[in-house]
Amino acid sequence: MTEPTPRRAPAGAAVLREDVTEAIRTAVFDELAAVGFARMSIEGIARRAGVGKTAVYRRWKSKLSLVLDLVGAFAAQGLPVPATGSLHGDVRALLEMASYALRHPVASQVIPDLLVEAARQPEIADAIRERLLDSQQGVMAQIVREAVARGELPAGADPAKALDLVVGPLYWRLVVVRTELPDGYVDELARAAVAALKA
């Protein structure tokens, strides 16, 4: 009985070079900033990345899957659950982390454009909800659970409402209106959000 011939490691075109993949990801940001999601094309991305269209299609089947991959990678970094020992401290820490995340190019350039497209394409809306909203709700649910256990919030406090109260104003300023946060804004927002949650 002969030994099976060992498989050779893939070489050449079969190997997805990481430097090419990163060049494509960078090109996506540039293309989105220049033309937006609706007018973005695989051809334009490939041109900016200095690669052929096949290099893009070898990695992603469409521009939507490419952009959602970027959003998913961003979301996978996640927001850690704060553990300061108080509701105010947790909310304040979450706002600090969220304000940093919302200044990231994925949030400031890609997500607003995707939200416009999500109104037209349910596939995009579902993907954004799955990749971004679910993880944020999980963080807030943990903050609310711990605040309830400490007696800072009543049983039955709604994590979805808490997320709206805490992160909504920050998202409005940084992503929709696109203005810098004034000095002391995070502190004021934390106090206001906690007061609203306890009301």
Short mmCIF file of C-alpha atoms in Angstrom, two decimals:
data_model
loop_
_atom_site.label_atom_id
_atom_site.label_comp_id
_atom_site.label_asym_id
_atom_site.label_seq_id
_atom_site.Cartn_x
_atom_site.Cartn_y
_atom_site.Cartn_z
CA MET A 1 0.00 0.00 0.00
CA THR A 2 1.53 3.27 -1.11
CA GLU A 3 1.64 6.34 1.06
CA PRO A 4 -0.66 9.17 -0.14
CA THR A 5 1.17 11.98 -1.84
CA PRO A 6 1.28 14.96 0.54
CA ARG A 7 -0.51 18.04 -0.65
CA ARG A 8 1.68 20.96 -1.59
CA ALA A 9 1.05 24.27 0.12
CA PRO A 10 -0.75 26.69 -2.19
CA ALA A 11 1.48 29.15 -3.95
CA GLY A 12 1.24 32.10 -6.28
CA ALA A 13 -2.29 33.24 -7.05
CA ALA A 14 -3.80 30.79 -4.54
CA VAL A 15 -2.28 32.71 -1.63
CA LEU A 16 -4.06 35.87 -0.53
CA ARG A 17 -1.28 38.31 0.22
CA GLU A 18 -1.99 40.34 3.35
CA ASP A 19 -0.38 43.48 1.95
CA VAL A 20 -2.78 43.38 -1.01
CA THR A 21 -5.75 42.81 1.30
CA GLU A 22 -4.74 45.82 3.43
CA ALA A 23 -4.24 47.97 0.33
CA ILE A 24 -7.78 47.11 -0.77
CA ARG A 25 -9.23 47.93 2.66
CA THR A 26 -7.46 51.29 2.65
CA ALA A 27 -8.73 51.96 -0.86
CA VAL A 28 -12.31 51.35 0.30
CA PHE A 29 -12.09 54.24 2.77
CA ASP A 30 -10.67 56.56 0.11
CA GLU A 31 -13.30 55.54 -2.43
CA LEU A 32 -16.16 55.96 0.05
CA ALA A 33 -14.91 59.41 1.02
CA ALA A 34 -14.65 60.40 -2.64
CA VAL A 35 -17.86 59.02 -4.12
CA GLY A 36 -20.02 57.43 -1.38
CA PHE A 37 -21.34 53.87 -1.17
CA ALA A 38 -23.91 54.14 -3.97
CA ARG A 39 -21.33 55.24 -6.58
CA MET A 40 -18.47 53.18 -5.21
CA SER A 41 -17.34 50.41 -7.54
CA ILE A 42 -15.02 47.43 -7.42
CA GLU A 43 -13.20 48.96 -10.39
CA GLY A 44 -12.57 52.18 -8.48
CA ILE A 45 -11.41 50.32 -5.38
CA ALA A 46 -9.04 48.16 -7.44
CA ARG A 47 -7.63 51.21 -9.21
CA ARG A 48 -6.95 53.00 -5.91
CA ALA A 49 -5.37 49.87 -4.43
CA GLY A 50 -3.18 49.35 -7.50
CA VAL A 51 -4.52 45.83 -8.10
CA GLY A 52 -6.73 44.09 -10.63
CA LYS A 53 -10.46 43.56 -10.06
CA THR A 54 -9.86 39.83 -9.67
CA ALA A 55 -7.75 40.52 -6.55
CA VAL A 56 -10.79 42.18 -4.98
CA TYR A 57 -13.28 39.52 -6.12
CA ARG A 58 -10.97 36.78 -4.85
CA ARG A 59 -11.53 38.19 -1.35
CA TRP A 60 -15.07 39.60 -1.47
CA LYS A 61 -17.99 38.77 -3.75
CA SER A 62 -19.35 42.33 -3.91
CA LYS A 63 -18.77 45.87 -2.70
CA LEU A 64 -21.43 45.30 -0.03
CA SER A 65 -19.67 42.25 1.40
CA LEU A 66 -16.39 44.19 1.33
CA VAL A 67 -17.77 47.16 3.25
CA LEU A 68 -19.65 44.95 5.71
CA ASP A 69 -16.43 43.05 6.34
CA LEU A 70 -14.79 46.34 7.35
CA VAL A 71 -17.71 47.24 9.59
CA GLY A 72 -17.65 43.76 11.10
CA ALA A 73 -13.91 43.97 11.82
CA PHE A 74 -14.47 47.33 13.50
CA ALA A 75 -17.36 45.99 15.57
CA ALA A 76 -15.38 42.89 16.54
CA GLN A 77 -12.93 45.12 18.38
CA GLY A 78 -15.93 45.83 20.56
CA LEU A 79 -16.50 48.14 23.47
CA PRO A 80 -15.41 46.52 26.71
CA VAL A 81 -17.98 46.51 29.48
CA PRO A 82 -16.96 49.18 32.02
CA ALA A 83 -16.61 47.96 35.61
CA THR A 84 -16.15 51.07 37.74
CA GLY A 85 -18.50 50.00 40.52
CA SER A 86 -21.13 52.70 39.93
CA LEU A 87 -23.72 53.50 37.30
CA HIS A 88 -22.34 57.01 36.77
CA GLY A 89 -18.80 55.69 36.46
CA ASP A 90 -19.86 53.00 33.97
CA VAL A 91 -21.87 55.43 31.87
CA ARG A 92 -19.02 57.96 31.91
CA ALA A 93 -16.51 55.28 30.86
CA LEU A 94 -18.82 54.02 28.11
CA LEU A 95 -19.20 57.56 26.75
CA GLU A 96 -15.43 58.01 26.68
CA MET A 97 -14.96 54.76 24.77
CA ALA A 98 -17.87 55.49 22.42
CA SER A 99 -16.64 59.00 21.65
CA TYR A 100 -13.26 57.55 20.69
CA ALA A 101 -14.87 54.82 18.55
CA LEU A 102 -17.19 57.27 16.78
CA ARG A 103 -14.19 59.29 15.60
CA HIS A 104 -12.78 56.19 13.88
CA PRO A 105 -12.92 56.35 10.04
CA VAL A 106 -15.33 53.38 9.92
CA ALA A 107 -17.84 55.29 12.04
CA SER A 108 -17.30 58.76 10.64
CA GLN A 109 -17.08 57.85 6.94
CA VAL A 110 -18.59 54.43 6.32
CA ILE A 111 -21.51 53.99 8.72
CA PRO A 112 -23.46 57.19 7.89
CA ASP A 113 -23.34 56.31 4.20
CA LEU A 114 -24.42 52.74 4.92
CA LEU A 115 -27.37 53.99 6.98
CA VAL A 116 -28.64 55.90 3.95
CA GLU A 117 -28.35 52.74 1.86
CA ALA A 118 -29.98 50.69 4.65
CA ALA A 119 -33.21 52.61 4.09
CA ARG A 120 -33.27 51.16 0.56
CA GLN A 121 -31.73 47.73 1.10
CA PRO A 122 -32.92 45.51 3.99
CA GLU A 123 -29.77 43.36 3.64
CA ILE A 124 -27.64 46.32 4.69
CA ALA A 125 -29.96 47.23 7.57
CA ASP A 126 -29.86 43.65 8.89
CA ALA A 127 -26.07 43.49 8.63
CA ILE A 128 -25.57 46.79 10.47
CA ARG A 129 -27.96 45.69 13.20
CA GLU A 130 -26.18 42.37 13.58
CA ARG A 131 -22.63 43.72 13.52
CA LEU A 132 -22.99 46.98 15.46
CA LEU A 133 -26.21 47.38 17.38
CA ASP A 134 -26.27 43.92 18.96
CA SER A 135 -22.81 44.34 20.50
CA GLN A 136 -23.63 47.81 21.85
CA GLN A 137 -26.88 46.56 23.36
CA GLY A 138 -24.99 43.73 25.03
CA VAL A 139 -22.64 46.18 26.73
CA MET A 140 -25.50 48.37 27.93
CA ALA A 141 -27.49 45.36 29.14
CA GLN A 142 -24.56 44.37 31.35
CA ILE A 143 -24.25 47.92 32.75
CA VAL A 144 -27.98 47.98 33.54
CA ARG A 145 -27.91 44.50 35.15
CA GLU A 146 -25.09 45.50 37.46
CA ALA A 147 -26.76 48.82 38.33
CA VAL A 148 -29.97 46.94 39.20
CA ALA A 149 -27.99 44.49 41.37
CA ARG A 150 -26.43 47.45 43.25
CA GLY A 151 -29.85 49.04 43.74
CA GLU A 152 -29.01 52.06 41.54
CA LEU A 153 -31.75 51.25 39.02
CA PRO A 154 -35.14 49.60 39.50
CA ALA A 155 -35.72 46.04 38.37
CA GLY A 156 -37.02 46.00 34.82
CA ALA A 157 -34.89 48.97 33.66
CA ASP A 158 -34.79 48.88 29.86
CA PRO A 159 -31.27 48.50 28.34
CA ALA A 160 -32.50 49.62 24.89
CA LYS A 161 -33.84 52.87 26.33
CA ALA A 162 -30.62 53.29 28.31
CA LEU A 163 -28.55 52.90 25.13
CA ASP A 164 -30.65 55.56 23.39
CA LEU A 165 -30.25 57.98 26.29
CA VAL A 166 -26.52 57.44 26.73
CA VAL A 167 -25.09 57.05 23.23
CA GLY A 168 -27.78 58.74 21.11
CA PRO A 169 -26.70 62.35 21.80
CA LEU A 170 -23.05 61.46 21.27
CA TYR A 171 -23.81 59.77 17.94
CA TRP A 172 -25.86 62.79 16.87
CA ARG A 173 -23.02 65.21 17.52
CA LEU A 174 -20.10 63.19 16.19
CA VAL A 175 -21.62 61.30 13.25
CA VAL A 176 -24.71 63.24 12.10
CA VAL A 177 -23.90 66.88 12.86
CA ARG A 178 -20.12 66.24 12.82
CA THR A 179 -19.12 68.81 15.42
CA GLU A 180 -16.40 68.62 18.03
CA LEU A 181 -17.48 67.94 21.57
CA PRO A 182 -17.28 71.04 23.80
CA ASP A 183 -15.21 70.85 26.97
CA GLY A 184 -17.02 68.96 29.71
CA TYR A 185 -19.63 67.54 27.32
CA VAL A 186 -19.01 63.89 28.24
CA ASP A 187 -19.29 64.68 31.96
CA GLU A 188 -22.53 66.63 31.46
CA LEU A 189 -24.00 63.94 29.26
CA ALA A 190 -23.10 61.22 31.77
CA ARG A 191 -24.84 63.12 34.58
CA ALA A 192 -27.91 63.83 32.45
CA ALA A 193 -28.17 60.24 31.18
CA VAL A 194 -27.89 58.76 34.68
CA ALA A 195 -30.51 61.21 36.01
CA ALA A 196 -32.86 60.23 33.16
CA LEU A 197 -32.32 56.51 33.77
CA LYS A 198 -33.12 56.92 37.48
CA ALA A 199 -36.20 59.09 36.87
#
